[in-house]
Amino acid sequence: MTTPLFLQQAIVDDMKELFDGYTLPSNNEDGAQINVFAQTVPYQDTEDETDVFPYIEVRLEDGEDDGTTHTVSVAFVVGVYDSEKTYQGHQYVLNVLDRIHFRYATDPTVKGYIGHQTGKWEWMLQDDSYFPYSFGAIMTEFVITSIRREDPYA
């Protein structure tokens, strides 16, 4: 049986594989690999909040189980740090969102069997400027195994 939590962890693992070796600007002049977190950025015991950037949060938004199909809404929230004065951090965000979209549009399964993406996508970018940070998100739905009532007479 697949649960939403199991789906989330499989997607986190998927994102780590997808972005392995992929670097983006950071407060480190060499750039940094993308951090991937389940649900939210963990508490940082440091005054330098840029240490987590760039990142992807794999958020479980909501779900619905009608007894036949269990649909789970998932948001991929992306945060990047780009201190260039051209204010083009949104381009890095869009590249990450496009890569996530392409991953599941071309192969909608998660780890081959855990769940599959439904084909529905919505994305957005931040409205305001939070220089040097840029944020965006892409949302979709996955279908996982629904819990079925046992029938002792079947």
mmCIF file of C-alpha atoms in Angstrom:
data_model
loop_
_atom_site.group_PDB
_atom_site.id
_atom_site.type_symbol
_atom_site.label_atom_id
_atom_site.label_comp_id
_atom_site.label_asym_id
_atom_site.label_seq_id
_atom_site.Cartn_x
_atom_site.Cartn_y
_atom_site.Cartn_z
ATOM 1 C CA MET A 1 0.000 0.000 0.000
ATOM 2 C CA THR A 2 1.235 3.470 -0.852
ATOM 3 C CA THR A 3 0.583 6.355 1.507
ATOM 4 C CA PRO A 4 0.945 10.090 0.808
ATOM 5 C CA LEU A 5 4.036 10.123 3.051
ATOM 6 C CA PHE A 6 5.587 7.252 1.098
ATOM 7 C CA LEU A 7 4.817 9.122 -2.147
ATOM 8 C CA GLN A 8 6.433 12.296 -0.791
ATOM 9 C CA GLN A 9 9.636 10.496 0.193
ATOM 10 C CA ALA A 10 9.822 8.791 -3.211
ATOM 11 C CA ILE A 11 9.425 12.168 -4.960
ATOM 12 C CA VAL A 12 12.125 13.692 -2.710
ATOM 13 C CA ASP A 13 14.450 10.842 -3.731
ATOM 14 C CA ASP A 14 13.451 11.401 -7.368
ATOM 15 C CA MET A 15 14.309 15.116 -7.134
ATOM 16 C CA LYS A 16 17.685 14.349 -5.550
ATOM 17 C CA GLU A 17 18.500 12.060 -8.489
ATOM 18 C CA LEU A 18 17.153 14.509 -11.080
ATOM 19 C CA PHE A 19 19.208 17.431 -9.775
ATOM 20 C CA ASP A 20 22.359 15.533 -8.804
ATOM 21 C CA GLY A 21 25.303 17.644 -10.013
ATOM 22 C CA TYR A 22 23.042 20.557 -11.024
ATOM 23 C CA THR A 23 24.393 23.785 -9.515
ATOM 24 C CA LEU A 24 22.873 27.219 -9.202
ATOM 25 C CA PRO A 25 24.175 30.530 -7.863
ATOM 26 C CA SER A 26 24.521 30.773 -4.094
ATOM 27 C CA ASN A 27 26.320 32.892 -1.537
ATOM 28 C CA ASN A 28 29.296 30.630 -2.311
ATOM 29 C CA GLU A 29 31.052 31.906 -5.451
ATOM 30 C CA ASP A 30 31.278 28.342 -6.821
ATOM 31 C CA GLY A 31 27.507 27.885 -6.678
ATOM 32 C CA ALA A 32 25.711 25.112 -4.845
ATOM 33 C CA GLN A 33 23.780 21.960 -5.576
ATOM 34 C CA ILE A 34 20.038 22.087 -5.016
ATOM 35 C CA ASN A 35 18.864 20.998 -1.567
ATOM 36 C CA VAL A 36 15.664 18.946 -1.545
ATOM 37 C CA PHE A 37 13.375 18.969 1.485
ATOM 38 C CA ALA A 38 10.156 17.188 2.379
ATOM 39 C CA GLN A 39 7.398 19.714 3.176
ATOM 40 C CA THR A 40 9.505 22.656 4.376
ATOM 41 C CA VAL A 41 13.011 23.976 4.827
ATOM 42 C CA PRO A 42 14.267 22.651 8.164
ATOM 43 C CA TYR A 43 15.196 24.955 11.017
ATOM 44 C CA GLN A 44 18.605 26.515 10.460
ATOM 45 C CA ASP A 45 20.803 27.017 13.500
ATOM 46 C CA THR A 46 22.785 29.745 11.791
ATOM 47 C CA GLU A 47 22.401 33.444 11.143
ATOM 48 C CA ASP A 48 23.184 32.991 7.452
ATOM 49 C CA GLU A 49 19.803 32.031 5.996
ATOM 50 C CA THR A 50 21.307 31.701 2.518
ATOM 51 C CA ASP A 51 22.859 28.347 3.506
ATOM 52 C CA VAL A 52 19.772 26.427 2.301
ATOM 53 C CA PHE A 53 19.616 28.079 -1.127
ATOM 54 C CA PRO A 54 19.003 26.848 -3.770
ATOM 55 C CA TYR A 55 16.263 24.449 -2.679
ATOM 56 C CA ILE A 56 13.168 22.507 -3.636
ATOM 57 C CA GLU A 57 10.437 21.760 -1.121
ATOM 58 C CA VAL A 58 8.215 18.801 -1.992
ATOM 59 C CA ARG A 59 4.957 19.768 -0.272
ATOM 60 C CA LEU A 60 1.896 17.604 0.143
ATOM 61 C CA GLU A 61 -0.934 20.108 -0.263
ATOM 62 C CA ASP A 62 -4.067 17.972 0.048
ATOM 63 C CA GLY A 63 -5.610 14.724 -1.049
ATOM 64 C CA GLU A 64 -8.847 12.993 -1.853
ATOM 65 C CA ASP A 65 -9.726 9.313 -1.690
ATOM 66 C CA ASP A 66 -13.083 8.404 -3.230
ATOM 67 C CA GLY A 67 -12.653 4.699 -2.491
ATOM 68 C CA THR A 68 -11.428 3.966 -5.982
ATOM 69 C CA THR A 69 -8.772 6.601 -6.644
ATOM 70 C CA HIS A 70 -6.534 8.373 -4.113
ATOM 71 C CA THR A 71 -5.360 11.688 -5.559
ATOM 72 C CA VAL A 72 -2.597 13.649 -3.811
ATOM 73 C CA SER A 73 -1.842 17.284 -4.689
ATOM 74 C CA VAL A 74 1.884 18.037 -4.606
ATOM 75 C CA ALA A 75 3.615 21.415 -4.852
ATOM 76 C CA PHE A 76 7.272 21.793 -5.731
ATOM 77 C CA VAL A 77 8.397 25.100 -4.194
ATOM 78 C CA VAL A 78 11.697 26.431 -5.520
ATOM 79 C CA GLY A 79 13.912 29.036 -3.886
ATOM 80 C CA VAL A 80 17.098 30.425 -5.419
ATOM 81 C CA TYR A 81 19.680 32.984 -4.365
ATOM 82 C CA ASP A 82 21.074 35.204 -7.119
ATOM 83 C CA SER A 83 22.929 38.349 -6.078
ATOM 84 C CA GLU A 84 23.465 39.598 -9.641
ATOM 85 C CA LYS A 85 22.039 43.112 -10.020
ATOM 86 C CA THR A 86 20.230 42.093 -13.233
ATOM 87 C CA TYR A 87 17.336 40.678 -11.142
ATOM 88 C CA GLN A 88 17.042 37.576 -13.292
ATOM 89 C CA GLY A 89 16.770 34.932 -10.557
ATOM 90 C CA HIS A 90 13.348 33.995 -11.909
ATOM 91 C CA GLN A 91 15.105 32.403 -14.900
ATOM 92 C CA TYR A 92 16.826 29.914 -12.601
ATOM 93 C CA VAL A 93 13.484 29.201 -10.925
ATOM 94 C CA LEU A 94 11.770 28.624 -14.275
ATOM 95 C CA ASN A 95 14.549 26.288 -15.425
ATOM 96 C CA VAL A 96 14.089 24.158 -12.296
ATOM 97 C CA LEU A 97 10.284 24.165 -12.665
ATOM 98 C CA ASP A 98 10.600 23.180 -16.339
ATOM 99 C CA ARG A 99 12.941 20.332 -15.474
ATOM 100 C CA ILE A 100 10.468 18.989 -12.878
ATOM 101 C CA HIS A 101 7.598 19.318 -15.372
ATOM 102 C CA PHE A 102 9.584 17.562 -18.115
ATOM 103 C CA ARG A 103 10.523 14.738 -15.726
ATOM 104 C CA TYR A 104 6.926 13.755 -14.972
ATOM 105 C CA ALA A 105 5.429 14.757 -18.338
ATOM 106 C CA THR A 106 7.718 12.298 -20.123
ATOM 107 C CA ASP A 107 7.468 9.545 -17.480
ATOM 108 C CA PRO A 108 4.534 10.087 -15.113
ATOM 109 C CA THR A 109 5.444 7.260 -12.742
ATOM 110 C CA VAL A 110 7.196 7.699 -9.411
ATOM 111 C CA LYS A 111 9.883 5.088 -8.899
ATOM 112 C CA GLY A 112 8.082 2.945 -11.448
ATOM 113 C CA TYR A 113 5.181 1.894 -9.243
ATOM 114 C CA ILE A 114 4.462 4.169 -6.262
ATOM 115 C CA GLY A 115 2.123 6.516 -8.085
ATOM 116 C CA HIS A 116 1.623 8.332 -11.336
ATOM 117 C CA GLN A 117 1.201 11.961 -12.283
ATOM 118 C CA THR A 118 -2.220 12.875 -13.701
ATOM 119 C CA GLY A 119 -1.152 15.327 -16.416
ATOM 120 C CA LYS A 120 -2.516 18.451 -14.706
ATOM 121 C CA TRP A 121 0.039 21.217 -14.024
ATOM 122 C CA GLU A 122 -0.104 24.752 -12.618
ATOM 123 C CA TRP A 123 2.873 26.988 -11.942
ATOM 124 C CA MET A 124 3.534 30.437 -10.531
ATOM 125 C CA LEU A 125 6.311 32.882 -9.726
ATOM 126 C CA GLN A 126 6.519 35.292 -6.801
ATOM 127 C CA ASP A 127 4.740 38.611 -7.271
ATOM 128 C CA ASP A 128 7.118 40.819 -5.323
ATOM 129 C CA SER A 129 10.846 41.342 -5.350
ATOM 130 C CA TYR A 130 12.766 39.749 -2.490
ATOM 131 C CA PHE A 131 16.200 40.388 -3.963
ATOM 132 C CA PRO A 132 18.489 38.444 -3.917
ATOM 133 C CA TYR A 133 15.927 35.639 -3.510
ATOM 134 C CA SER A 134 13.551 34.334 -6.170
ATOM 135 C CA PHE A 135 10.743 31.854 -5.628
ATOM 136 C CA GLY A 136 8.281 29.880 -7.692
ATOM 137 C CA ALA A 137 6.208 26.733 -7.551
ATOM 138 C CA ILE A 138 4.692 24.109 -9.778
ATOM 139 C CA MET A 139 1.720 22.058 -8.639
ATOM 140 C CA THR A 140 0.398 18.756 -9.882
ATOM 141 C CA GLU A 141 -1.512 15.696 -8.756
ATOM 142 C CA PHE A 142 -0.438 12.091 -8.325
ATOM 143 C CA VAL A 143 -2.650 9.042 -8.065
ATOM 144 C CA ILE A 144 -1.692 6.383 -5.533
ATOM 145 C CA THR A 145 -3.321 3.163 -4.393
ATOM 146 C CA SER A 146 -6.607 3.716 -2.628
ATOM 147 C CA ILE A 147 -7.336 1.874 0.606
ATOM 148 C CA ARG A 148 -10.033 -0.699 -0.063
ATOM 149 C CA ARG A 149 -12.529 -2.051 2.405
ATOM 150 C CA GLU A 150 -11.978 -5.744 3.073
ATOM 151 C CA ASP A 151 -14.886 -7.989 2.246
ATOM 152 C CA PRO A 152 -14.861 -11.096 4.450
ATOM 153 C CA TYR A 153 -17.342 -12.816 2.076
ATOM 154 C CA ALA A 154 -15.394 -12.266 -1.127
#
